[in-house]
Amino acid sequence: MLLALLMVPLGAALLALALPTDRLRAALLPVGGAVQLGLVLLALRLPETVSLGGWLALDGLGRLILLVVSVLFFFSAIYTPRYLAQHAAHSNRVFVAGMFAFLAMMTLVSEAHHLGLMWVAIEATTLTSAPLIYFEKSPRSLEATWKYLVLCSVGIAIALLGTFFLAYSALQVGLSPSLALSDLLRDAPHLSRPWLHTAFVLLIVGYGTKMGLAPMHAWLPDAHSEAPSPVSALLSGALLNCAFLAILRFFQICGAAHDAGFARHLMILLGLVSIAVAAVFMIRQRDYKRMLAYSSIEHMGILVLGVGIGGAAVFGALLHVINNGLTKGVLFLSAGNIHLAYGTKEARGVTGALRRIPISAALFLIGFLAITGAPPFGPFLSEFTIVRAAFARGRYAVVTAFLVLSFVILVGMGATVLSMVHGSPPGEDSANEIRPVREPASTVWPIVGLASLVLLLGVFVPGPLANLLHHAASLVEVSR
Amino acid sequence: MHQLVEALLVSVLVVNFFVLGTSRLNAVIHASAVEGVLLGATLLCLRRDWEALALASGVIVIKGVVIPALLRGAMREVAIRREVEPFVGFTTSLLLGALATGLALLFAGTLPLAPAQAGTLFVPTALATVLTGFLVLTTRRKAISQAVGYLVLENGVFLMGLTLARALPLVVELGVLLDLLMGVLVIGIIINHINRELSSVEMDTAKLSSLQD
């Protein structure tokens, strides 16, 4: 089963390379996405199995990330063919194959129970997604791709060094070194502390680069704003979560070593710095896709902050993985429709979106309300859980800083979003009858689907999902 | 055997300095190839089983031959020979490199080492190589120099991996190598595109600066 989850997207990638026409390849995307989502939903019902001698396993955390990845991929895959049709000048052979290879590697990240294998998979996500960012082949997308490749490769090389340091922490105390997660969790209490600490610092810097934590986030706004919108959605909602999973794996080991305090401080610090940097750059941000990219940085900050705070906040952070991932899908895909209708990413150039493309603009507005934590959407629930847990654990300074920064972001983002959706479209007189542009179903329904899920999760968390989240949280938060 | 390993490690340090102080791109690429071969030889000195043999030949072929050939190909394509006007001068970067090596020695001294590595140059060389790579990556303007910097950094990480004899299964090591190869391949393609887009002989990553807040 675990192998099937890898083989389906890999097979689809090969098939995409072999198919003769752009049209067939584009049609393969939703089909492959649906098959993968079906398999994932099936796999989530099965008990935990291991494969390849313990190298692959699907525990609570992996299941959570895999679920977000495949749901988001499914909806983005429905959306993408229309985008590709708009850019028919470029062959989509590499793009479609890259999408499936990217999905396969993200699946491998969530299944990997060997830290070396996980590293290989995460580096492979960088390589498979670079051609996706470069799809439009403009000088700007080229620059974004170059920064993405170099910064993420270096970050990940540092993470590999950290991984080796972690293995060395076993060697130094005379244990036989291993990078299998189960061995490390078992041996954790005996690991050499100086090496463990150095390893965690290197790892959070390394994988933090990939996750987009400030101050290592330089690649993220460029890549998110220059990539095709469905790719931006996947980067923001799926890829960053994979890097988060990698950090969680090492946090698990710190927890098992009864040494999580050090890691917690570091995570709270990086979390707050990320939220603060995002707040600064989101005010008066001219490019609305960049604004969403900074919002991704903010929410990655919230995730590590939640884990850093601990207790019920871990549950909140894991719930936020889903909520943020799906909401980012809503935002980036609807921003893609706005981009298509107006032909600019400048927020100034977009006014009256509610009149020109009413459905997409309404969805964009819904996404904005959801991501800034307005009830009754999912992110409200998860952020509220984190804040409540922070109060319960006496982290008053942290929670005050978080709330103040969130308010700044709400105002900064709100000013841009409201000026985009209200008013009258450029070049059209408000007195005249404004005819909305027709919005093709395939670019609207995926967003509606994602938005309904976000709303649903705000109203109630289904039983099986709650169980999954509790199980995953218990893996991160070792009770003492 | 022990002395041979130490000699190889010292050679790695020397190559690091060569990379820091040289402006001719061809020579820098050569140096990174030599470093790759040195790593393969170090591995062979430490372990003599078939796994090590397979890995060492993989390292020597990929880091010593294939990747340098790819980079040279990219270099010919874009017709540049030299790193000009790096952000930090060659003398300064040599001094910084010496400082980084000193810091690596000090830092490795503060960490408790396993008996097998105590008193050897393994950990300090690994850290110094990582820092050298980082230095090259951040101070050079040409995309190819930056790619070499990345390779040197990766070599340092690989050296650290060598201390872990058995922890890393062959499959993972080969996966790391494959990722590196694919990375350089993609980087090479991007370099070509940068060259075409900017249509300048300089091919300067400092010109990649239209994306800003």
XYZ file of C-alpha atoms in Angstrom:
693
model
C 0.000 0.000 0.000
C 2.774 2.398 0.958
C 4.588 1.532 -2.228
C 1.419 1.878 -4.290
C 1.060 5.435 -3.015
C 4.494 6.152 -4.455
C 4.119 4.167 -7.635
C 0.869 5.783 -8.782
C 2.253 9.333 -9.090
C 5.606 8.085 -10.358
C 3.834 6.012 -12.998
C 1.706 9.002 -13.895
C 4.869 11.088 -14.280
C 6.337 8.547 -16.689
C 3.031 8.344 -18.540
C 3.015 12.131 -18.858
C 6.455 11.982 -20.439
C 5.206 9.372 -22.905
C 1.850 10.884 -23.870
C 1.939 12.609 -27.260
C -0.236 15.697 -26.827
C -0.612 18.568 -24.389
C -4.326 17.945 -24.159
C -3.929 14.326 -23.025
C -1.273 15.266 -20.496
C -3.452 18.015 -19.042
C -6.330 15.540 -18.766
C -4.054 13.146 -16.886
C -3.637 15.624 -14.013
C -7.133 15.415 -12.482
C -7.290 11.672 -13.110
C -3.963 11.031 -11.389
C -4.867 13.386 -8.562
C -8.180 11.598 -8.006
C -6.614 8.121 -8.008
C -3.965 9.247 -5.538
C -6.539 10.899 -3.254
C -8.659 7.742 -3.353
C -5.667 5.587 -2.431
C -4.690 7.927 0.395
C -8.203 7.886 1.842
C -8.095 4.095 1.640
C -4.653 3.963 3.266
C -5.839 6.157 6.135
C -8.453 3.543 7.034
C -5.908 0.763 7.201
C -3.902 0.097 10.360
C -0.306 1.274 10.469
C 1.939 -0.883 8.332
C 5.633 -0.784 7.707
C 7.326 -1.480 4.434
C 10.898 -1.950 3.155
C 12.251 -3.058 6.533
C 10.849 -0.143 8.506
C 12.015 2.530 6.110
C 8.488 3.376 5.111
C 5.657 3.682 7.569
C 2.587 5.819 7.864
C 2.145 7.095 11.420
C -0.236 9.815 12.591
C 1.992 12.710 11.540
C 2.689 11.226 8.129
C -1.013 10.553 7.602
C -1.883 14.126 8.430
C 0.609 15.602 5.973
C -0.246 13.051 3.297
C -3.927 13.909 3.634
C -3.319 17.637 3.186
C -0.939 17.060 0.279
C -3.268 14.785 -1.652
C -6.442 16.830 -1.040
C -4.700 20.003 -2.148
C -3.110 18.278 -5.121
C -6.474 16.900 -6.197
C -8.137 20.312 -6.261
C -5.126 22.005 -7.854
C -5.015 19.276 -10.503
C -8.630 19.995 -11.463
C -7.753 23.669 -11.737
C -4.497 23.280 -13.663
C -5.659 22.138 -17.162
C -7.463 25.426 -17.662
C -4.324 27.309 -16.645
C -2.270 25.218 -19.065
C -4.749 25.902 -21.863
C -4.144 29.594 -21.297
C -0.416 29.057 -21.734
C -0.564 26.704 -24.672
C 2.530 28.287 -26.185
C 4.727 26.170 -23.919
C 4.699 22.391 -24.101
C 3.425 21.022 -20.802
C 5.316 17.711 -20.962
C 7.882 18.643 -18.318
C 5.302 20.510 -16.281
C 2.829 17.654 -15.922
C 5.558 15.075 -15.319
C 7.078 17.452 -12.760
C 3.747 17.846 -10.972
C 3.406 14.083 -10.522
C 7.055 13.597 -9.558
C 6.617 16.425 -7.045
C 3.547 14.663 -5.626
C 5.461 11.380 -5.433
C 8.316 12.986 -3.522
C 5.997 14.739 -1.086
C 4.294 11.381 -0.518
C 7.704 9.845 0.146
C 8.486 12.570 2.694
C 5.332 11.744 4.638
C 6.013 8.009 4.519
C 9.742 8.066 5.251
C 10.727 6.677 8.627
C 14.414 6.868 7.908
C 15.911 10.327 8.235
C 18.373 9.781 5.378
C 15.589 8.721 3.061
C 13.513 11.681 4.196
C 16.400 13.998 3.330
C 16.711 12.511 -0.142
C 12.962 12.955 -0.645
C 12.947 16.573 0.505
C 15.862 17.478 -1.743
C 13.995 15.736 -4.563
C 10.927 17.911 -3.925
C 13.155 20.933 -4.606
C 14.442 19.488 -7.853
C 11.046 18.328 -9.116
C 9.335 21.612 -8.299
C 11.988 23.897 -9.822
C 10.760 23.279 -13.417
C 7.212 24.007 -12.207
C 8.195 27.453 -10.939
C 10.032 28.143 -14.184
C 7.046 27.169 -16.351
C 6.332 30.653 -17.703
C 9.976 31.024 -18.765
C 10.108 34.752 -18.112
C 13.214 36.465 -16.720
C 11.375 36.958 -13.447
C 10.423 33.313 -13.107
C 14.022 32.441 -13.986
C 15.308 34.602 -11.164
C 12.796 33.082 -8.759
C 13.780 29.555 -9.794
C 17.484 30.281 -9.370
C 16.996 31.687 -5.879
C 14.737 28.774 -4.980
C 17.225 26.180 -6.192
C 20.295 27.709 -4.606
C 18.828 28.739 -1.263
C 16.853 25.553 -0.734
C 19.728 23.314 -1.841
C 22.076 25.043 0.587
C 19.484 24.927 3.348
C 18.962 21.261 2.758
C 22.698 20.581 2.664
C 22.862 22.156 6.131
C 19.997 19.897 7.180
C 22.011 16.903 5.974
C 24.914 18.050 8.124
C 22.480 18.253 11.038
C 21.224 14.755 10.250
C 24.814 13.476 10.376
C 25.402 15.305 13.651
C 22.353 13.565 15.049
C 23.695 10.178 14.000
C 27.071 11.140 15.459
C 25.417 11.894 18.801
C 24.775 8.138 19.035
C 28.264 7.198 17.865
C 29.888 9.491 20.409
C 28.303 7.691 23.360
C 29.218 4.315 21.906
C 25.844 3.339 20.441
C 25.754 2.084 16.914
C 24.676 5.052 14.800
C 21.474 4.768 12.851
C 19.140 7.116 11.058
C 16.057 4.940 11.345
C 13.445 6.911 13.241
C 12.492 3.992 15.467
C 16.138 3.376 16.513
C 16.684 7.044 17.233
C 13.494 7.347 19.297
C 14.522 4.266 21.287
C 18.102 5.454 21.900
C 17.164 9.106 22.342
C 17.622 9.320 26.139
C 21.271 8.281 25.806
C 22.301 10.542 22.926
C 25.171 12.972 23.423
C 23.590 16.313 24.348
C 26.067 18.759 22.724
C 25.764 16.948 19.392
C 22.004 16.680 19.712
C 21.689 20.406 20.351
C 24.004 21.359 17.496
C 22.109 18.951 15.258
C 18.773 20.529 16.106
C 20.074 24.029 15.389
C 21.441 22.934 12.003
C 18.246 21.081 11.217
C 15.901 23.875 12.061
C 18.036 26.281 10.023
C 18.238 23.792 7.140
C 14.686 22.526 6.956
C 13.508 25.931 8.209
C 14.875 27.394 4.974
C 12.673 25.039 3.029
C 9.735 25.707 5.331
C 10.121 29.454 4.839
C 10.829 30.444 8.440
C 12.317 33.937 8.755
C 15.137 34.919 8.476
C 15.830 32.062 6.011
C 12.756 32.820 3.901
C 14.337 34.883 1.077
C 13.372 32.446 -1.699
C 9.757 32.080 -0.702
C 8.071 35.346 -1.781
C 9.784 35.208 -5.190
C 8.962 31.591 -5.879
C 5.359 31.906 -4.701
C 4.677 35.022 -6.694
C 6.360 33.913 -9.941
C 5.154 30.304 -10.034
C 1.903 29.419 -11.813
C -0.929 29.806 -9.290
C -1.735 26.096 -8.860
C 1.968 25.516 -8.194
C 2.023 28.379 -5.678
C -0.901 26.711 -3.942
C 1.002 23.418 -3.745
C 4.224 25.062 -2.588
C 2.441 26.961 0.110
C -0.090 24.391 1.266
C 1.779 21.132 0.716
C 5.542 21.552 0.310
C 6.053 23.822 3.324
C 4.129 21.322 5.428
C 6.499 18.560 4.301
C 9.431 20.602 5.620
C 7.453 21.139 8.822
C 7.077 17.376 9.112
C 10.859 17.019 8.892
C 11.297 19.476 11.753
C 8.625 17.631 13.747
C 10.510 14.360 13.310
C 13.576 15.871 14.944
C 11.441 17.492 17.605
C 10.053 14.021 18.342
C 13.601 12.824 18.953
C 14.364 15.792 21.211
C 11.167 15.006 23.090
C 12.116 11.354 23.458
C 15.519 12.528 24.763
C 13.679 14.514 27.481
C 15.399 17.540 26.064
C 12.611 19.384 24.283
C 12.990 22.598 26.289
C 15.885 23.800 24.183
C 14.045 23.014 20.952
C 10.903 24.720 22.218
C 12.687 27.997 22.906
C 14.209 27.976 19.457
C 10.859 27.234 17.819
C 9.017 29.955 19.724
C 11.727 32.441 18.764
C 11.730 31.521 15.054
C 7.931 31.437 15.060
C 7.618 34.951 16.406
C 10.361 36.290 14.132
C 8.597 34.779 11.109
C 5.248 36.293 12.069
C 6.889 39.671 12.680
C 8.774 39.667 9.357
C 5.574 38.680 7.551
C 3.678 41.493 9.262
C 6.265 44.089 8.210
C 6.279 43.012 4.574
C 2.531 42.522 4.266
C 1.678 46.125 5.039
C 1.412 48.039 1.766
C 2.590 45.026 -0.212
C 2.159 45.919 -3.881
C 2.051 42.430 -5.339
C -0.920 40.428 -4.076
C 0.695 37.054 -4.706
C 3.715 38.198 -2.678
C 1.300 39.228 0.031
C -0.041 35.680 0.101
C 3.534 34.378 0.175
C 4.247 36.434 3.300
C 1.037 35.074 4.724
C 2.553 31.596 4.203
C 5.611 32.671 6.184
C 3.335 33.970 8.929
C 1.445 30.704 9.152
C 4.583 28.563 9.109
C 5.633 30.749 12.045
C 2.342 29.944 13.764
C 2.934 26.208 13.266
C 6.360 26.177 14.931
C 5.092 28.595 17.570
C 2.282 26.175 18.412
C 4.662 23.235 18.732
C 7.044 25.399 20.756
C 4.309 26.341 23.212
C 3.359 22.714 23.653
C 0.374 21.127 25.392
C -2.927 21.637 23.586
C -1.177 24.084 21.244
C 0.397 21.098 19.483
C -3.071 19.841 18.626
C -3.917 23.354 17.454
C -0.796 23.547 15.306
C -1.521 20.209 13.647
C -5.118 21.245 12.981
C -3.676 24.443 11.577
C -1.570 22.422 9.137
C -4.822 21.323 7.487
C -6.624 24.634 7.808
C -3.742 26.718 6.536
C -2.979 24.297 3.705
C -6.541 24.281 2.398
C -7.049 28.027 2.876
C -3.835 28.754 0.996
C -5.285 26.667 -1.818
C -8.390 28.881 -1.837
C -6.303 32.066 -1.815
C -3.694 31.183 -4.428
C -6.156 29.612 -6.862
C -8.569 32.547 -6.637
C -5.610 34.934 -6.926
C -4.742 33.010 -10.091
C -8.210 33.801 -11.474
C -7.780 37.452 -10.577
C -4.387 37.455 -12.287
C -5.955 35.944 -15.382
C -8.811 38.465 -15.480
C -6.665 41.547 -14.888
C -3.303 40.502 -16.313
C -1.363 42.004 -13.432
C -0.072 40.949 -10.037
C 0.014 44.548 -8.839
C -2.663 45.096 -6.232
C -3.071 48.675 -7.519
C -4.084 47.419 -10.932
C -6.942 45.377 -9.521
C -10.169 47.061 -8.456
C -13.776 46.024 -8.514
C -13.018 42.323 -8.731
C -16.389 41.562 -7.152
C -18.024 43.068 -10.213
C -15.811 41.649 -12.902
C -15.278 38.133 -11.579
C -17.816 37.888 -8.759
C -17.313 34.233 -7.835
C -13.506 34.241 -7.714
C -13.439 37.578 -5.910
C -15.934 36.334 -3.332
C -13.810 33.231 -2.814
C -10.692 35.389 -2.487
C -12.498 37.442 0.150
C -13.587 34.283 1.952
C -10.006 33.037 1.859
C -8.807 36.330 3.312
C -11.362 36.197 6.130
C -10.451 32.585 6.862
C -6.688 33.067 6.876
C -6.813 36.074 9.168
C -8.662 33.974 11.715
C -12.233 35.154 11.354
C -14.893 32.772 12.668
C -16.502 30.488 11.587
C -13.670 29.234 9.378
C -11.160 26.514 10.254
C -8.083 28.686 10.930
C -10.046 30.524 13.632
C -10.530 27.292 15.504
C -6.896 26.197 15.261
C -5.434 29.600 16.117
C -7.867 29.918 18.993
C -6.711 26.537 20.300
C -3.090 27.695 20.166
C -3.835 30.997 21.922
C -5.862 29.298 24.650
C -3.117 26.759 25.242
C -0.550 29.556 25.410
C -2.562 31.285 28.132
C -3.009 28.002 29.963
C 0.756 27.472 29.957
C 1.470 31.005 31.135
C 3.132 32.221 27.934
C 1.616 35.683 28.282
C 4.367 37.657 26.547
C 4.435 35.272 23.590
C 0.689 35.298 23.165
C 0.480 39.092 23.428
C 3.128 39.495 20.729
C 1.285 36.978 18.566
C -2.066 38.725 18.946
C -0.632 42.190 18.249
C 1.166 40.959 15.128
C -1.936 39.119 13.933
C -3.895 42.336 14.252
C -1.273 44.227 12.235
C -1.464 41.546 9.552
C -5.264 41.646 9.539
C -5.206 45.401 8.937
C -2.371 45.300 6.379
C -3.818 42.435 4.385
C -7.369 43.763 4.735
C -6.496 47.137 3.207
C -5.064 45.456 0.109
C -7.759 42.807 -0.281
C -10.685 45.190 0.196
C -9.322 47.679 -2.327
C -8.974 44.833 -4.801
C -12.488 43.446 -4.537
C -14.457 46.672 -4.078
C -14.890 49.675 -6.343
C -15.277 49.458 -10.078
C -12.950 47.646 -12.451
C -10.349 49.788 -14.222
C -11.536 51.315 -17.452
C -15.183 50.779 -16.656
C -17.552 53.440 -15.447
C -19.403 52.466 -12.316
C -22.558 54.125 -13.640
C -22.736 51.745 -16.576
C -23.911 48.221 -16.327
C -20.855 46.067 -15.709
C -21.014 42.631 -17.176
C -19.033 40.113 -15.206
C -16.533 38.024 -17.137
C -17.578 34.421 -17.530
C -15.674 32.219 -15.105
C -15.035 28.687 -16.349
C -16.332 25.994 -14.020
C -13.019 24.173 -13.735
C -11.339 27.242 -12.258
C -14.140 27.914 -9.789
C -15.310 24.567 -8.454
C -11.962 23.434 -7.030
C -11.831 26.651 -5.012
C -15.431 26.228 -3.895
C -14.546 22.685 -2.809
C -11.541 23.843 -0.778
C -13.479 26.750 0.728
C -16.297 24.427 1.830
C -13.760 22.187 3.535
C -12.287 25.199 5.342
C -15.759 26.227 6.458
C -16.647 22.680 7.488
C -13.505 22.374 9.601
C -14.423 25.614 11.338
C -17.824 24.308 12.295
C -16.864 20.806 13.342
C -13.928 18.458 13.070
C -15.140 15.020 11.894
C -14.534 12.154 14.331
C -11.917 10.197 12.347
C -9.964 13.384 11.672
C -10.072 14.344 15.361
C -8.752 10.887 16.247
C -5.978 11.249 13.698
C -5.048 14.663 15.088
C -5.020 13.416 18.684
C -2.865 10.483 17.688
C -0.468 12.741 15.771
C -0.305 15.243 18.648
C 0.511 12.430 21.076
C 3.507 11.554 18.891
C 4.851 15.094 19.059
C 3.997 15.875 22.659
C 5.529 13.117 24.732
C 3.724 13.090 28.071
C 6.058 13.293 31.006
C 46.574 4.071 7.107
C 45.731 6.651 9.706
C 48.456 8.937 8.387
C 47.212 8.517 4.842
C 43.729 9.638 5.912
C 45.207 12.653 7.653
C 47.201 13.519 4.547
C 44.063 13.282 2.421
C 42.183 15.531 4.833
C 44.977 18.102 4.763
C 44.819 18.003 0.955
C 41.105 18.739 1.166
C 41.896 21.808 3.276
C 44.497 22.914 0.726
C 41.995 22.529 -2.108
C 39.535 24.643 -0.115
C 42.032 27.485 -0.029
C 42.760 27.061 -3.720
C 39.032 27.432 -4.486
C 38.857 30.556 -2.342
C 41.822 32.249 -3.966
C 41.343 31.461 -7.654
C 39.490 33.474 -10.223
C 39.767 31.177 -13.246
C 36.559 29.195 -13.379
C 38.170 26.255 -15.136
C 40.672 25.878 -12.307
C 37.956 26.148 -9.669
C 35.940 23.423 -11.364
C 39.084 21.270 -11.541
C 39.685 21.844 -7.856
C 36.180 20.690 -6.986
C 36.800 17.566 -9.066
C 40.049 16.889 -7.180
C 38.215 17.316 -3.918
C 35.629 14.763 -5.047
C 38.357 12.248 -5.824
C 40.015 12.918 -2.449
C 36.730 12.148 -0.730
C 36.404 8.856 -2.586
C 39.987 7.940 -1.635
C 39.326 8.804 2.024
C 36.319 6.531 2.024
C 38.402 3.691 0.588
C 41.041 4.161 3.312
C 38.392 3.843 5.999
C 36.410 0.901 4.720
C 37.283 -1.947 2.414
C 34.003 -3.735 1.803
C 32.102 -3.928 -1.456
C 29.613 -1.308 -0.311
C 32.380 1.172 0.302
C 33.908 0.260 -3.030
C 30.620 0.850 -4.838
C 30.067 4.131 -3.060
C 33.640 5.333 -3.539
C 33.553 4.632 -7.247
C 30.182 6.411 -7.414
C 31.666 9.408 -5.616
C 34.771 9.516 -7.804
C 32.811 9.149 -11.033
C 30.052 11.616 -10.153
C 31.964 14.245 -8.171
C 35.254 13.802 -9.985
C 34.131 13.388 -13.599
C 30.445 13.831 -14.407
C 29.615 16.974 -12.433
C 32.815 18.832 -13.465
C 32.097 17.885 -17.083
C 28.561 19.267 -16.736
C 29.876 22.493 -15.262
C 32.547 22.837 -17.924
C 29.865 22.303 -20.544
C 27.776 25.071 -18.997
C 30.850 27.284 -18.862
C 31.648 26.781 -22.553
C 28.045 27.451 -23.419
C 28.010 30.805 -21.707
C 31.561 31.666 -22.726
C 32.929 33.011 -19.484
C 36.335 32.223 -18.072
C 36.800 34.165 -14.907
C 35.108 35.288 -11.783
C 35.387 39.058 -11.916
C 34.712 41.459 -9.112
C 33.432 39.050 -6.513
C 31.478 40.699 -3.715
C 34.478 40.035 -1.476
C 38.008 40.151 -2.926
C 40.143 37.033 -3.291
C 42.634 38.047 -0.617
C 39.873 38.872 1.816
C 38.096 35.618 1.093
C 41.360 33.727 1.695
C 41.670 35.441 5.056
C 38.044 34.693 5.852
C 38.678 31.099 4.834
C 41.596 30.896 7.244
C 39.402 32.353 9.956
C 36.644 29.840 9.171
C 39.119 26.957 9.315
C 40.404 28.191 12.660
C 36.868 28.470 13.990
C 36.068 24.984 12.723
C 39.101 23.618 14.616
C 38.053 25.444 17.783
C 34.408 24.417 17.497
C 35.244 20.776 16.827
C 37.517 20.977 19.898
C 34.581 21.919 22.108
C 32.429 18.999 20.956
C 33.072 15.644 22.556
C 34.332 13.229 19.890
C 34.021 9.490 19.582
C 37.328 7.618 20.126
C 37.647 6.908 16.407
C 37.726 10.620 15.556
C 39.394 12.026 18.681
C 42.631 13.745 17.748
C 42.018 13.464 14.007
C 41.243 16.179 11.509
C 37.955 14.620 10.443
C 35.350 16.802 12.085
C 37.293 20.087 11.764
C 37.990 19.448 8.072
C 34.334 18.666 7.456
C 33.217 21.871 9.163
C 35.920 23.978 7.483
C 34.887 22.634 4.078
C 31.235 23.429 4.760
C 32.174 26.975 5.762
C 34.413 27.371 2.701
C 31.582 26.304 0.426
C 29.275 28.719 2.148
C 31.810 31.514 1.726
C 32.249 30.859 -1.994
C 28.509 30.619 -2.463
C 27.808 33.942 -0.824
C 30.704 36.031 -2.116
C 30.870 35.126 -5.817
C 28.741 36.683 -8.504
C 28.908 34.124 -11.287
C 26.305 31.390 -11.241
C 28.969 28.774 -12.003
C 31.150 29.863 -9.077
C 28.115 29.603 -6.856
C 27.447 26.095 -8.123
C 31.047 25.156 -7.237
C 30.525 26.677 -3.801
C 27.513 24.464 -3.349
C 29.577 21.428 -4.380
C 32.302 22.255 -1.864
C 29.676 22.684 0.847
C 28.200 19.326 -0.057
C 31.705 17.792 0.071
C 32.062 19.008 3.649
C 28.760 17.412 4.564
C 29.882 14.206 2.883
C 33.079 14.185 4.982
C 30.962 14.416 8.113
C 28.951 11.490 6.777
C 32.151 9.448 6.473
C 32.542 9.460 10.251
C 29.332 7.498 10.483
C 30.657 4.410 8.730
C 27.615 2.189 9.181
C 24.801 4.573 9.969
C 24.187 5.459 6.397
C 23.014 2.612 4.254
C 24.366 2.533 0.728
C 20.968 3.349 -0.743
C 20.801 6.638 1.142
C 24.359 7.615 0.216
C 23.634 6.876 -3.421
C 20.375 8.790 -3.133
C 22.311 11.779 -1.824
C 24.726 11.505 -4.745
C 21.896 11.196 -7.229
C 20.157 14.240 -5.782
C 23.406 16.148 -6.080
C 23.833 15.098 -9.682
C 20.280 16.027 -10.585
C 20.720 19.294 -8.731
C 23.776 20.209 -10.766
C 21.974 19.151 -13.915
C 19.036 21.446 -13.174
C 21.427 24.215 -12.126
C 23.281 23.794 -15.431
C 20.043 24.141 -17.392
C 19.054 27.215 -15.426
C 22.527 28.715 -15.993
C 22.000 28.341 -19.714
C 18.643 30.041 -19.476
C 20.070 32.863 -17.386
C 22.652 33.323 -20.102
C 20.028 33.439 -22.813
C 17.656 35.728 -20.929
C 20.240 38.245 -19.878
C 22.093 37.868 -23.189
C 25.231 39.172 -21.569
C 28.620 37.575 -21.486
C 28.850 38.476 -17.842
C 26.064 36.244 -16.673
C 25.942 37.844 -13.343
C 23.624 36.684 -10.599
C 23.786 40.225 -9.237
C 21.615 41.128 -12.215
C 18.958 38.797 -10.909
C 17.487 41.453 -8.717
C 14.162 42.500 -10.176
C 12.258 40.607 -7.491
C 12.255 42.811 -4.455
C 9.886 44.209 -1.893
